[in-house]
Amino acid sequence: MKLINDIHAAEYGTSAQLVTKAPGRFHLLGEHSWFFKDKTMSIAVNLPVYVAFSKREDNSFHFYFYQAKDRKKSSLTALKYKKEDRWANAVKAMIYGFTSGGFSLSGMDITIYSEILPSAGFGITSAIKVAVAFGIKNLYNINCTDNELLSVIERGNKRFLQTENYLANNYVALFAKKGNVLVTDHYKRTWDYVPFSFEDKKIFLIDTKVPRIDVWDRTSIHEPQNALLLGDLRENKTNVYGGWQYIDSATDINEELSVVNEDLKHRLMAIISEHRDLISAHEGIEKGDFFKFARAINHSHQTMQEEFDISCPEIDWILKRVKELEPNLDFVRNPVTCGRITGKGFGRCLYAIMRESDVENFYKKIAEFEKIFGFHPDVYQVEISDGVSIVRD
């Protein structure tokens, strides 16, 4: 708190009136199936973004990102998306979200502090948006509900940034609870909490630094006819989490998907598989069955690798070493570790969950990775965090 206050005061010559904090995050499962109105399982982590605010006497906006040593300016009358503004566009989008919804604002000085830059992943851009939106609401004492605040973020994403509004990103940054996994239901536009009771496990996020090289266009499956195809394969099940599942008949699935090309068929099959893995992982967490949870996570990565075609050899290598941290073959069926690629894919980020006794060997594997592949990954041991909040002295 003192650090960001000092930075803000040094930059603008005035103390911050308010400081907010929003968590980083990663998606355990389901970040690619939102388009099909499925579910996403996410964890907020203690890789926070801090945002400091003070009001100005004019209608200008001054933005300062401390780690990037980057400054941007705008105003109420010149609030426009500019490609060169990069991270500042996320801030401007939230201001637009308020003003386009009829809320009155004046000028502000805003300072951002995040030890992880947005390009790394881990939900930093979403954290900036939510910390800014939540901060503006409180700075101006705006009386709006959670749903109205979500609408502010959605307008900023869709209209200003002209990008998708990922509910799971918004929900986890806003509503996450320490010690809980958050599951977004994209059909119902709701979220659930599941206590993550595996207290003996350590969670790691790894930015491999492997550049993303898109092998295929992820938006190519976002065609209405593909959603209709998968919709025909659903069946209601009252005893299943979420109330539905995909049918089990491989024959019926193959017949339904026979109208698409082979690559697309594999990717739609991956969406079906991801739904099943998420349901299984949810059940494993609920029952405190780490084996069941870990099997679902490991199978999901295999699906991302082989069917969805979004992994890369470097990430696959690390996750294979994670599985090998327990050499006892008795644990092949009941794994004591798990991990998966996370985020956009085609490189960069993964997570791994393991026993404390495996941590030292895990770091040795990372050192081996550096020698073999020449990349120098950032490795973060993280804890499950709360959602956005006001930072108090």
mmCIF file of C-alpha atoms in Angstrom:
data_model
loop_
_atom_site.group_PDB
_atom_site.id
_atom_site.type_symbol
_atom_site.label_atom_id
_atom_site.label_comp_id
_atom_site.label_asym_id
_atom_site.label_seq_id
_atom_site.Cartn_x
_atom_site.Cartn_y
_atom_site.Cartn_z
ATOM 1 C CA MET A 1 0.000 0.000 0.000
ATOM 2 C CA LYS A 2 2.742 2.443 0.932
ATOM 3 C CA LEU A 3 4.719 1.614 -2.208
ATOM 4 C CA ILE A 4 1.920 2.292 -4.681
ATOM 5 C CA ASN A 5 0.890 5.408 -2.734
ATOM 6 C CA ASP A 6 4.454 6.697 -2.944
ATOM 7 C CA ILE A 7 4.623 5.910 -6.676
ATOM 8 C CA HIS A 8 1.304 7.657 -7.301
ATOM 9 C CA ALA A 9 2.308 10.726 -5.282
ATOM 10 C CA ALA A 10 5.684 10.955 -7.026
ATOM 11 C CA GLU A 11 4.025 10.731 -10.445
ATOM 12 C CA TYR A 12 1.122 13.121 -9.918
ATOM 13 C CA GLY A 13 2.074 15.221 -6.918
ATOM 14 C CA THR A 14 -0.992 14.143 -4.967
ATOM 15 C CA SER A 15 -1.901 11.207 -2.766
ATOM 16 C CA ALA A 16 -4.117 8.415 -3.983
ATOM 17 C CA GLN A 17 -7.701 8.650 -2.798
ATOM 18 C CA LEU A 18 -8.311 4.948 -3.347
ATOM 19 C CA VAL A 19 -6.319 1.783 -4.090
ATOM 20 C CA THR A 20 -7.854 -1.438 -5.377
ATOM 21 C CA LYS A 21 -6.378 -4.907 -5.821
ATOM 22 C CA ALA A 22 -7.491 -7.646 -8.228
ATOM 23 C CA PRO A 23 -6.019 -11.148 -8.482
ATOM 24 C CA GLY A 24 -4.267 -12.892 -11.304
ATOM 25 C CA ARG A 25 -5.848 -16.165 -12.363
ATOM 26 C CA PHE A 26 -5.609 -19.250 -14.461
ATOM 27 C CA HIS A 27 -8.206 -21.609 -15.864
ATOM 28 C CA LEU A 28 -7.961 -25.211 -14.761
ATOM 29 C CA LEU A 29 -10.329 -26.447 -17.470
ATOM 30 C CA GLY A 30 -12.812 -25.176 -20.007
ATOM 31 C CA GLU A 31 -11.384 -21.865 -21.225
ATOM 32 C CA HIS A 32 -11.973 -22.880 -24.844
ATOM 33 C CA SER A 33 -15.573 -24.101 -24.497
ATOM 34 C CA TRP A 34 -17.302 -20.849 -23.479
ATOM 35 C CA PHE A 35 -18.664 -20.388 -27.011
ATOM 36 C CA PHE A 36 -20.622 -23.613 -26.629
ATOM 37 C CA LYS A 37 -22.289 -22.356 -23.424
ATOM 38 C CA ASP A 38 -20.340 -24.815 -21.315
ATOM 39 C CA LYS A 39 -18.427 -24.322 -18.069
ATOM 40 C CA THR A 40 -14.994 -23.030 -17.078
ATOM 41 C CA MET A 41 -13.153 -23.940 -13.876
ATOM 42 C CA SER A 42 -10.838 -21.176 -12.646
ATOM 43 C CA ILE A 43 -8.576 -20.219 -9.756
ATOM 44 C CA ALA A 44 -7.698 -16.697 -8.615
ATOM 45 C CA VAL A 45 -4.113 -16.461 -7.392
ATOM 46 C CA ASN A 46 -1.951 -14.124 -5.350
ATOM 47 C CA LEU A 47 -0.323 -12.442 -8.357
ATOM 48 C CA PRO A 48 -2.172 -9.166 -7.854
ATOM 49 C CA VAL A 49 -2.626 -5.985 -9.802
ATOM 50 C CA TYR A 50 -2.851 -2.791 -7.709
ATOM 51 C CA VAL A 51 -4.521 0.334 -9.085
ATOM 52 C CA ALA A 52 -4.364 3.746 -7.378
ATOM 53 C CA PHE A 53 -6.807 6.560 -8.167
ATOM 54 C CA SER A 54 -7.149 10.269 -7.531
ATOM 55 C CA LYS A 55 -9.627 12.711 -9.055
ATOM 56 C CA ARG A 56 -8.550 15.617 -11.220
ATOM 57 C CA GLU A 57 -10.195 19.019 -11.530
ATOM 58 C CA ASP A 58 -10.462 18.690 -15.304
ATOM 59 C CA ASN A 59 -11.716 15.963 -17.657
ATOM 60 C CA SER A 60 -8.297 14.531 -18.477
ATOM 61 C CA PHE A 61 -7.139 11.015 -17.715
ATOM 62 C CA HIS A 62 -3.508 10.275 -16.946
ATOM 63 C CA PHE A 63 -2.371 6.649 -16.756
ATOM 64 C CA TYR A 64 0.944 5.339 -15.449
ATOM 65 C CA PHE A 65 2.056 1.696 -15.486
ATOM 66 C CA TYR A 66 4.956 1.607 -13.043
ATOM 67 C CA GLN A 67 6.706 -1.612 -14.132
ATOM 68 C CA ALA A 68 6.462 -0.709 -17.817
ATOM 69 C CA LYS A 69 7.552 2.895 -17.100
ATOM 70 C CA ASP A 70 4.852 3.823 -19.574
ATOM 71 C CA ARG A 71 2.546 6.838 -19.486
ATOM 72 C CA LYS A 72 -0.613 7.522 -21.474
ATOM 73 C CA LYS A 73 -3.191 10.315 -21.593
ATOM 74 C CA SER A 74 -6.773 10.700 -22.747
ATOM 75 C CA SER A 75 -9.915 12.699 -21.972
ATOM 76 C CA LEU A 76 -13.665 12.308 -21.859
ATOM 77 C CA THR A 77 -13.976 13.830 -25.337
ATOM 78 C CA ALA A 78 -11.063 11.873 -26.866
ATOM 79 C CA LEU A 79 -11.579 8.439 -25.353
ATOM 80 C CA LYS A 80 -10.539 6.258 -28.280
ATOM 81 C CA TYR A 81 -8.938 2.884 -28.832
ATOM 82 C CA LYS A 82 -5.364 3.231 -30.044
ATOM 83 C CA LYS A 83 -3.300 0.164 -30.880
ATOM 84 C CA GLU A 84 -0.146 1.824 -29.589
ATOM 85 C CA ASP A 85 -1.738 2.381 -26.175
ATOM 86 C CA ARG A 86 -1.654 -1.373 -25.460
ATOM 87 C CA TRP A 87 -2.375 -1.859 -21.716
ATOM 88 C CA ALA A 88 -3.964 1.606 -21.408
ATOM 89 C CA ASN A 89 -6.759 0.536 -23.741
ATOM 90 C CA ALA A 90 -7.996 -1.783 -20.978
ATOM 91 C CA VAL A 91 -8.220 1.189 -18.608
ATOM 92 C CA LYS A 92 -9.954 3.372 -21.190
ATOM 93 C CA ALA A 93 -12.398 0.568 -21.937
ATOM 94 C CA MET A 94 -13.612 0.551 -18.335
ATOM 95 C CA ILE A 95 -14.051 4.337 -18.321
ATOM 96 C CA TYR A 96 -16.037 3.956 -21.552
ATOM 97 C CA GLY A 97 -18.080 1.189 -19.918
ATOM 98 C CA PHE A 98 -19.297 3.677 -17.310
ATOM 99 C CA THR A 99 -19.820 6.723 -19.515
ATOM 100 C CA SER A 100 -21.594 4.724 -22.238
ATOM 101 C CA GLY A 101 -23.966 3.448 -19.555
ATOM 102 C CA GLY A 102 -24.991 6.919 -18.485
ATOM 103 C CA PHE A 103 -22.692 7.289 -15.466
ATOM 104 C CA SER A 104 -20.966 10.655 -15.024
ATOM 105 C CA LEU A 105 -17.216 10.765 -14.450
ATOM 106 C CA SER A 106 -14.554 13.449 -14.321
ATOM 107 C CA GLY A 107 -10.815 13.307 -14.916
ATOM 108 C CA MET A 108 -8.566 10.909 -13.001
ATOM 109 C CA ASP A 109 -4.945 10.095 -12.349
ATOM 110 C CA ILE A 110 -4.466 6.322 -12.344
ATOM 111 C CA THR A 111 -1.393 4.279 -11.409
ATOM 112 C CA ILE A 112 -1.035 0.559 -12.129
ATOM 113 C CA TYR A 113 1.373 -1.691 -10.263
ATOM 114 C CA SER A 114 1.819 -5.322 -11.313
ATOM 115 C CA GLU A 115 4.981 -7.364 -11.054
ATOM 116 C CA ILE A 116 3.754 -9.434 -14.009
ATOM 117 C CA LEU A 117 3.157 -7.698 -17.314
ATOM 118 C CA PRO A 118 -0.088 -8.374 -19.225
ATOM 119 C CA SER A 119 1.723 -10.155 -22.059
ATOM 120 C CA ALA A 120 2.672 -13.022 -19.757
ATOM 121 C CA GLY A 121 -0.880 -14.221 -19.288
ATOM 122 C CA PHE A 122 -2.235 -15.290 -15.884
ATOM 123 C CA GLY A 123 -5.215 -12.942 -16.195
ATOM 124 C CA ILE A 124 -3.315 -9.703 -15.666
ATOM 125 C CA THR A 125 -5.252 -7.738 -18.292
ATOM 126 C CA SER A 126 -8.549 -8.924 -16.795
ATOM 127 C CA ALA A 127 -7.289 -7.957 -13.345
ATOM 128 C CA ILE A 128 -6.471 -4.451 -14.597
ATOM 129 C CA LYS A 129 -9.976 -4.073 -16.035
ATOM 130 C CA VAL A 130 -11.730 -5.295 -12.914
ATOM 131 C CA ALA A 131 -9.525 -3.322 -10.513
ATOM 132 C CA VAL A 132 -10.188 -0.168 -12.561
ATOM 133 C CA ALA A 133 -13.943 -0.751 -12.855
ATOM 134 C CA PHE A 134 -14.287 -1.588 -9.163
ATOM 135 C CA GLY A 135 -12.128 1.409 -8.243
ATOM 136 C CA ILE A 136 -14.161 3.874 -10.345
ATOM 137 C CA LYS A 137 -17.375 2.562 -8.794
ATOM 138 C CA ASN A 138 -16.047 3.221 -5.304
ATOM 139 C CA LEU A 139 -14.172 6.447 -6.069
ATOM 140 C CA TYR A 140 -17.377 8.065 -7.349
ATOM 141 C CA ASN A 141 -19.699 6.213 -4.948
ATOM 142 C CA ILE A 142 -21.631 4.867 -7.922
ATOM 143 C CA ASN A 143 -24.643 2.889 -6.795
ATOM 144 C CA CYS A 144 -24.627 -0.087 -9.134
ATOM 145 C CA THR A 145 -25.262 -3.775 -8.594
ATOM 146 C CA ASP A 146 -22.873 -6.603 -9.425
ATOM 147 C CA ASN A 147 -24.811 -7.209 -12.642
ATOM 148 C CA GLU A 148 -24.551 -3.536 -13.584
ATOM 149 C CA LEU A 149 -20.804 -3.603 -12.934
ATOM 150 C CA LEU A 150 -20.540 -6.705 -15.127
ATOM 151 C CA SER A 151 -22.410 -4.765 -17.825
ATOM 152 C CA VAL A 152 -19.862 -1.939 -17.529
ATOM 153 C CA ILE A 153 -17.054 -4.436 -18.162
ATOM 154 C CA GLU A 154 -18.972 -6.065 -21.006
ATOM 155 C CA ARG A 155 -19.570 -2.735 -22.770
ATOM 156 C CA GLY A 156 -15.889 -1.904 -22.436
ATOM 157 C CA ASN A 157 -14.872 -5.245 -23.911
ATOM 158 C CA LYS A 158 -17.394 -5.534 -26.728
ATOM 159 C CA ARG A 159 -17.886 -1.929 -27.809
ATOM 160 C CA PHE A 160 -14.591 -0.236 -26.987
ATOM 161 C CA LEU A 161 -12.052 -3.044 -27.373
ATOM 162 C CA GLN A 162 -14.242 -4.955 -29.845
ATOM 163 C CA THR A 163 -13.245 -8.224 -28.278
ATOM 164 C CA GLU A 164 -15.110 -11.070 -26.633
ATOM 165 C CA ASN A 165 -16.419 -10.624 -23.119
ATOM 166 C CA TYR A 166 -15.232 -13.768 -21.318
ATOM 167 C CA LEU A 167 -17.530 -14.265 -18.345
ATOM 168 C CA ALA A 168 -15.109 -16.595 -16.576
ATOM 169 C CA ASN A 169 -12.389 -13.918 -16.603
ATOM 170 C CA ASN A 170 -14.764 -11.338 -15.124
ATOM 171 C CA TYR A 171 -16.322 -13.630 -12.534
ATOM 172 C CA VAL A 172 -13.066 -14.931 -11.124
ATOM 173 C CA ALA A 173 -11.503 -11.450 -10.835
ATOM 174 C CA LEU A 174 -14.624 -10.047 -9.178
ATOM 175 C CA PHE A 175 -16.022 -12.862 -7.085
ATOM 176 C CA ALA A 176 -13.261 -15.375 -6.282
ATOM 177 C CA LYS A 177 -13.012 -16.609 -2.689
ATOM 178 C CA LYS A 178 -9.826 -17.700 -0.997
ATOM 179 C CA GLY A 179 -9.540 -21.469 -0.829
ATOM 180 C CA ASN A 180 -12.178 -22.024 -3.514
ATOM 181 C CA VAL A 181 -12.241 -22.933 -7.169
ATOM 182 C CA LEU A 182 -14.784 -20.888 -9.153
ATOM 183 C CA VAL A 183 -16.859 -22.572 -11.858
ATOM 184 C CA THR A 184 -18.532 -20.365 -14.467
ATOM 185 C CA ASP A 185 -21.664 -21.636 -16.199
ATOM 186 C CA HIS A 186 -21.708 -19.751 -19.506
ATOM 187 C CA TYR A 187 -25.256 -20.845 -20.318
ATOM 188 C CA LYS A 188 -26.816 -19.719 -17.043
ATOM 189 C CA ARG A 189 -24.389 -16.781 -16.668
ATOM 190 C CA THR A 190 -23.766 -17.838 -13.052
ATOM 191 C CA TRP A 191 -20.857 -19.069 -10.966
ATOM 192 C CA ASP A 192 -20.359 -21.647 -8.215
ATOM 193 C CA TYR A 193 -17.692 -22.115 -5.563
ATOM 194 C CA VAL A 194 -16.026 -25.442 -4.821
ATOM 195 C CA PRO A 195 -13.712 -25.610 -1.771
ATOM 196 C CA PHE A 196 -10.268 -26.745 -2.872
ATOM 197 C CA SER A 197 -9.435 -29.043 0.025
ATOM 198 C CA PHE A 198 -6.118 -30.442 -1.192
ATOM 199 C CA GLU A 199 -4.104 -28.457 1.340
ATOM 200 C CA ASP A 200 -1.106 -30.781 1.042
ATOM 201 C CA LYS A 201 -0.638 -29.829 -2.611
ATOM 202 C CA LYS A 202 1.426 -26.976 -4.037
ATOM 203 C CA ILE A 203 0.283 -25.042 -7.101
ATOM 204 C CA PHE A 204 2.742 -23.673 -9.663
ATOM 205 C CA LEU A 205 2.205 -21.401 -12.628
ATOM 206 C CA ILE A 206 4.892 -21.478 -15.286
ATOM 207 C CA ASP A 207 5.414 -18.979 -18.074
ATOM 208 C CA THR A 208 7.672 -21.027 -20.321
ATOM 209 C CA LYS A 209 8.553 -17.972 -22.459
ATOM 210 C CA VAL A 210 7.946 -20.165 -25.526
ATOM 211 C CA PRO A 211 6.564 -17.742 -28.145
ATOM 212 C CA ARG A 212 3.003 -18.366 -29.252
ATOM 213 C CA ILE A 213 2.834 -19.420 -32.881
ATOM 214 C CA ASP A 214 -0.781 -20.071 -33.865
ATOM 215 C CA VAL A 215 -1.038 -23.404 -35.628
ATOM 216 C CA TRP A 216 -4.684 -22.753 -36.484
ATOM 217 C CA ASP A 217 -7.232 -20.006 -35.932
ATOM 218 C CA ARG A 218 -9.038 -20.688 -32.639
ATOM 219 C CA THR A 219 -12.015 -18.618 -33.764
ATOM 220 C CA SER A 220 -12.605 -20.983 -36.692
ATOM 221 C CA ILE A 221 -14.726 -23.257 -34.502
ATOM 222 C CA HIS A 222 -16.885 -20.314 -33.389
ATOM 223 C CA GLU A 223 -19.440 -20.781 -36.124
ATOM 224 C CA PRO A 224 -23.142 -21.065 -35.237
ATOM 225 C CA GLN A 225 -23.485 -24.381 -37.045
ATOM 226 C CA ASN A 226 -20.834 -25.919 -34.774
ATOM 227 C CA ALA A 227 -22.749 -24.856 -31.686
ATOM 228 C CA LEU A 228 -25.894 -26.383 -33.198
ATOM 229 C CA LEU A 229 -24.075 -29.660 -33.864
ATOM 230 C CA LEU A 230 -22.898 -29.971 -30.285
ATOM 231 C CA GLY A 231 -26.270 -28.804 -29.000
ATOM 232 C CA ASP A 232 -27.878 -31.800 -30.699
ATOM 233 C CA LEU A 233 -25.546 -34.081 -28.747
ATOM 234 C CA ARG A 234 -26.621 -32.824 -25.326
ATOM 235 C CA GLU A 235 -29.023 -34.609 -23.024
ATOM 236 C CA ASN A 236 -30.520 -33.409 -19.755
ATOM 237 C CA LYS A 237 -29.337 -35.274 -16.657
ATOM 238 C CA THR A 238 -30.609 -34.077 -13.303
ATOM 239 C CA ASN A 239 -27.981 -36.066 -11.409
ATOM 240 C CA VAL A 240 -25.063 -34.477 -13.310
ATOM 241 C CA TYR A 241 -23.421 -31.228 -12.240
ATOM 242 C CA GLY A 242 -24.953 -28.451 -14.317
ATOM 243 C CA GLY A 243 -27.947 -30.571 -15.338
ATOM 244 C CA TRP A 244 -26.739 -31.943 -18.681
ATOM 245 C CA GLN A 245 -24.051 -33.969 -20.408
ATOM 246 C CA TYR A 246 -23.039 -35.012 -23.898
ATOM 247 C CA ILE A 247 -24.397 -38.374 -25.025
ATOM 248 C CA ASP A 248 -22.138 -41.382 -24.538
ATOM 249 C CA SER A 249 -22.741 -43.094 -27.877
ATOM 250 C CA ALA A 250 -19.587 -42.823 -30.012
ATOM 251 C CA THR A 251 -21.606 -43.934 -33.032
ATOM 252 C CA ASP A 252 -24.146 -41.129 -32.643
ATOM 253 C CA ILE A 253 -21.407 -38.554 -32.027
ATOM 254 C CA ASN A 254 -19.469 -39.624 -35.132
ATOM 255 C CA GLU A 255 -22.627 -39.551 -37.233
ATOM 256 C CA GLU A 256 -23.548 -36.047 -36.008
ATOM 257 C CA LEU A 257 -20.061 -34.705 -36.680
ATOM 258 C CA SER A 258 -19.630 -36.454 -40.045
ATOM 259 C CA VAL A 259 -20.682 -33.247 -41.827
ATOM 260 C CA VAL A 260 -17.488 -31.378 -40.856
ATOM 261 C CA ASN A 261 -13.890 -31.904 -41.955
ATOM 262 C CA GLU A 262 -11.586 -34.132 -39.953
ATOM 263 C CA ASP A 263 -9.648 -31.341 -38.199
ATOM 264 C CA LEU A 264 -12.806 -29.603 -37.057
ATOM 265 C CA LYS A 265 -14.281 -32.906 -35.966
ATOM 266 C CA HIS A 266 -11.294 -33.530 -33.686
ATOM 267 C CA ARG A 267 -11.642 -30.072 -32.143
ATOM 268 C CA LEU A 268 -15.351 -30.456 -31.523
ATOM 269 C CA MET A 269 -14.659 -33.863 -29.993
ATOM 270 C CA ALA A 270 -12.175 -32.083 -27.735
ATOM 271 C CA ILE A 271 -14.953 -29.759 -26.533
ATOM 272 C CA ILE A 272 -17.063 -32.813 -25.652
ATOM 273 C CA SER A 273 -14.108 -34.391 -23.843
ATOM 274 C CA GLU A 274 -13.374 -31.153 -21.976
ATOM 275 C CA HIS A 275 -16.944 -31.059 -20.653
ATOM 276 C CA ARG A 276 -16.580 -34.572 -19.297
ATOM 277 C CA ASP A 277 -13.199 -33.815 -17.721
ATOM 278 C CA LEU A 278 -14.554 -30.707 -16.010
ATOM 279 C CA ILE A 279 -17.480 -32.649 -14.531
ATOM 280 C CA SER A 280 -15.066 -35.315 -13.337
ATOM 281 C CA ALA A 281 -12.632 -32.755 -11.878
ATOM 282 C CA HIS A 282 -15.517 -31.025 -10.088
ATOM 283 C CA GLU A 283 -16.606 -34.314 -8.559
ATOM 284 C CA GLY A 284 -13.035 -35.062 -7.500
ATOM 285 C CA ILE A 285 -12.727 -31.711 -5.706
ATOM 286 C CA GLU A 286 -16.127 -32.066 -4.056
ATOM 287 C CA LYS A 287 -15.304 -35.538 -2.737
ATOM 288 C CA GLY A 288 -11.723 -34.699 -1.775
ATOM 289 C CA ASP A 289 -10.518 -37.325 -4.263
ATOM 290 C CA PHE A 290 -7.269 -35.953 -5.675
ATOM 291 C CA PHE A 291 -6.733 -39.024 -7.841
ATOM 292 C CA LYS A 292 -9.994 -38.413 -9.697
ATOM 293 C CA PHE A 293 -9.280 -34.685 -9.991
ATOM 294 C CA ALA A 294 -5.728 -35.268 -11.258
ATOM 295 C CA ARG A 295 -6.831 -37.865 -13.809
ATOM 296 C CA ALA A 296 -9.280 -35.342 -15.250
ATOM 297 C CA ILE A 297 -6.638 -32.598 -15.432
ATOM 298 C CA ASN A 298 -4.041 -34.842 -17.054
ATOM 299 C CA HIS A 299 -6.566 -36.198 -19.532
ATOM 300 C CA SER A 300 -7.621 -32.658 -20.403
ATOM 301 C CA HIS A 301 -4.061 -31.764 -21.302
ATOM 302 C CA GLN A 302 -3.820 -34.861 -23.469
ATOM 303 C CA THR A 303 -6.968 -33.667 -25.235
ATOM 304 C CA MET A 304 -5.545 -30.171 -25.689
ATOM 305 C CA GLN A 305 -2.404 -31.749 -27.109
ATOM 306 C CA GLU A 306 -3.834 -34.422 -29.403
ATOM 307 C CA GLU A 307 -7.373 -33.336 -30.328
ATOM 308 C CA PHE A 308 -7.586 -29.571 -29.875
ATOM 309 C CA ASP A 309 -4.002 -29.184 -31.146
ATOM 310 C CA ILE A 310 -3.155 -26.196 -28.967
ATOM 311 C CA SER A 311 -0.102 -27.396 -27.027
ATOM 312 C CA CYS A 312 3.568 -27.423 -28.027
ATOM 313 C CA PRO A 313 6.532 -29.806 -27.482
ATOM 314 C CA GLU A 314 8.113 -27.639 -24.780
ATOM 315 C CA ILE A 315 5.000 -27.583 -22.599
ATOM 316 C CA ASP A 316 4.389 -31.275 -23.220
ATOM 317 C CA TRP A 317 7.951 -31.986 -22.071
ATOM 318 C CA ILE A 318 7.475 -30.187 -18.753
ATOM 319 C CA LEU A 319 4.153 -31.883 -18.045
ATOM 320 C CA LYS A 320 5.619 -35.283 -18.814
ATOM 321 C CA ARG A 321 8.348 -34.570 -16.247
ATOM 322 C CA VAL A 322 5.646 -33.533 -13.736
ATOM 323 C CA LYS A 323 4.025 -36.949 -14.126
ATOM 324 C CA GLU A 324 7.417 -38.591 -13.592
ATOM 325 C CA LEU A 325 7.967 -36.878 -10.223
ATOM 326 C CA GLU A 326 6.420 -40.006 -8.692
ATOM 327 C CA PRO A 327 8.331 -42.944 -10.252
ATOM 328 C CA ASN A 328 6.173 -45.617 -8.588
ATOM 329 C CA LEU A 329 4.129 -47.277 -11.346
ATOM 330 C CA ASP A 330 1.315 -47.896 -8.848
ATOM 331 C CA PHE A 331 0.470 -44.203 -9.207
ATOM 332 C CA VAL A 332 -0.072 -44.300 -12.969
ATOM 333 C CA ARG A 333 -3.791 -44.864 -12.410
ATOM 334 C CA ASN A 334 -3.906 -42.746 -9.253
ATOM 335 C CA PRO A 335 -1.633 -39.761 -10.001
ATOM 336 C CA VAL A 336 -0.272 -37.658 -7.157
ATOM 337 C CA THR A 337 0.626 -34.814 -9.534
ATOM 338 C CA CYS A 338 -1.153 -33.173 -12.431
ATOM 339 C CA GLY A 339 -0.825 -30.304 -14.860
ATOM 340 C CA ARG A 340 -2.110 -28.779 -18.051
ATOM 341 C CA ILE A 341 -1.508 -26.050 -20.596
ATOM 342 C CA THR A 342 -3.575 -22.959 -19.741
ATOM 343 C CA GLY A 343 -4.545 -19.746 -21.473
ATOM 344 C CA LYS A 344 -4.526 -19.027 -25.195
ATOM 345 C CA GLY A 345 -2.276 -21.969 -25.955
ATOM 346 C CA PHE A 346 0.316 -22.591 -28.677
ATOM 347 C CA GLY A 347 2.992 -21.796 -26.074
ATOM 348 C CA ARG A 348 3.661 -19.731 -22.951
ATOM 349 C CA CYS A 349 1.737 -20.934 -19.881
ATOM 350 C CA LEU A 350 0.969 -24.085 -17.935
ATOM 351 C CA TYR A 351 0.174 -25.051 -14.371
ATOM 352 C CA ALA A 352 1.302 -27.965 -12.228
ATOM 353 C CA ILE A 353 -0.047 -29.278 -8.911
ATOM 354 C CA MET A 354 2.165 -31.511 -6.794
ATOM 355 C CA ARG A 355 3.187 -32.647 -3.340
ATOM 356 C CA GLU A 356 5.552 -30.506 -1.318
ATOM 357 C CA SER A 357 8.065 -33.365 -1.403
ATOM 358 C CA ASP A 358 8.157 -33.055 -5.218
ATOM 359 C CA VAL A 359 9.007 -29.363 -5.342
ATOM 360 C CA GLU A 360 12.792 -29.676 -5.238
ATOM 361 C CA ASN A 361 12.816 -32.253 -8.040
ATOM 362 C CA PHE A 362 10.407 -30.101 -10.032
ATOM 363 C CA TYR A 363 12.834 -27.187 -9.985
ATOM 364 C CA LYS A 364 15.571 -29.546 -11.162
ATOM 365 C CA LYS A 365 13.400 -30.487 -14.127
ATOM 366 C CA ILE A 366 12.880 -26.801 -14.909
ATOM 367 C CA ALA A 367 16.651 -26.293 -14.891
ATOM 368 C CA GLU A 368 16.967 -29.255 -17.255
ATOM 369 C CA PHE A 369 14.284 -27.696 -19.487
ATOM 370 C CA GLU A 370 16.329 -24.497 -19.738
ATOM 371 C CA LYS A 371 19.422 -26.419 -20.857
ATOM 372 C CA ILE A 372 17.540 -28.456 -23.443
ATOM 373 C CA PHE A 373 15.262 -25.821 -24.962
ATOM 374 C CA GLY A 374 17.075 -22.575 -24.207
ATOM 375 C CA PHE A 375 14.049 -20.824 -22.699
ATOM 376 C CA HIS A 376 14.179 -19.362 -19.198
ATOM 377 C CA PRO A 377 10.732 -19.757 -17.685
ATOM 378 C CA ASP A 378 9.238 -17.778 -14.821
ATOM 379 C CA VAL A 379 7.945 -20.127 -12.138
ATOM 380 C CA TYR A 380 5.479 -18.925 -9.507
ATOM 381 C CA GLN A 381 4.327 -20.911 -6.503
ATOM 382 C CA VAL A 382 0.859 -19.508 -5.896
ATOM 383 C CA GLU A 383 -2.011 -19.667 -3.439
ATOM 384 C CA ILE A 384 -5.739 -19.377 -4.074
ATOM 385 C CA SER A 385 -6.819 -15.773 -3.589
ATOM 386 C CA ASP A 386 -9.886 -13.609 -3.060
ATOM 387 C CA GLY A 387 -11.384 -11.449 -5.795
ATOM 388 C CA VAL A 388 -11.134 -7.691 -6.155
ATOM 389 C CA SER A 389 -11.035 -5.523 -3.047
ATOM 390 C CA ILE A 390 -10.205 -2.078 -1.730
ATOM 391 C CA VAL A 391 -6.752 -1.964 -0.161
ATOM 392 C CA ARG A 392 -6.779 -0.486 3.331
ATOM 393 C CA ASP A 393 -3.867 1.020 5.253
#
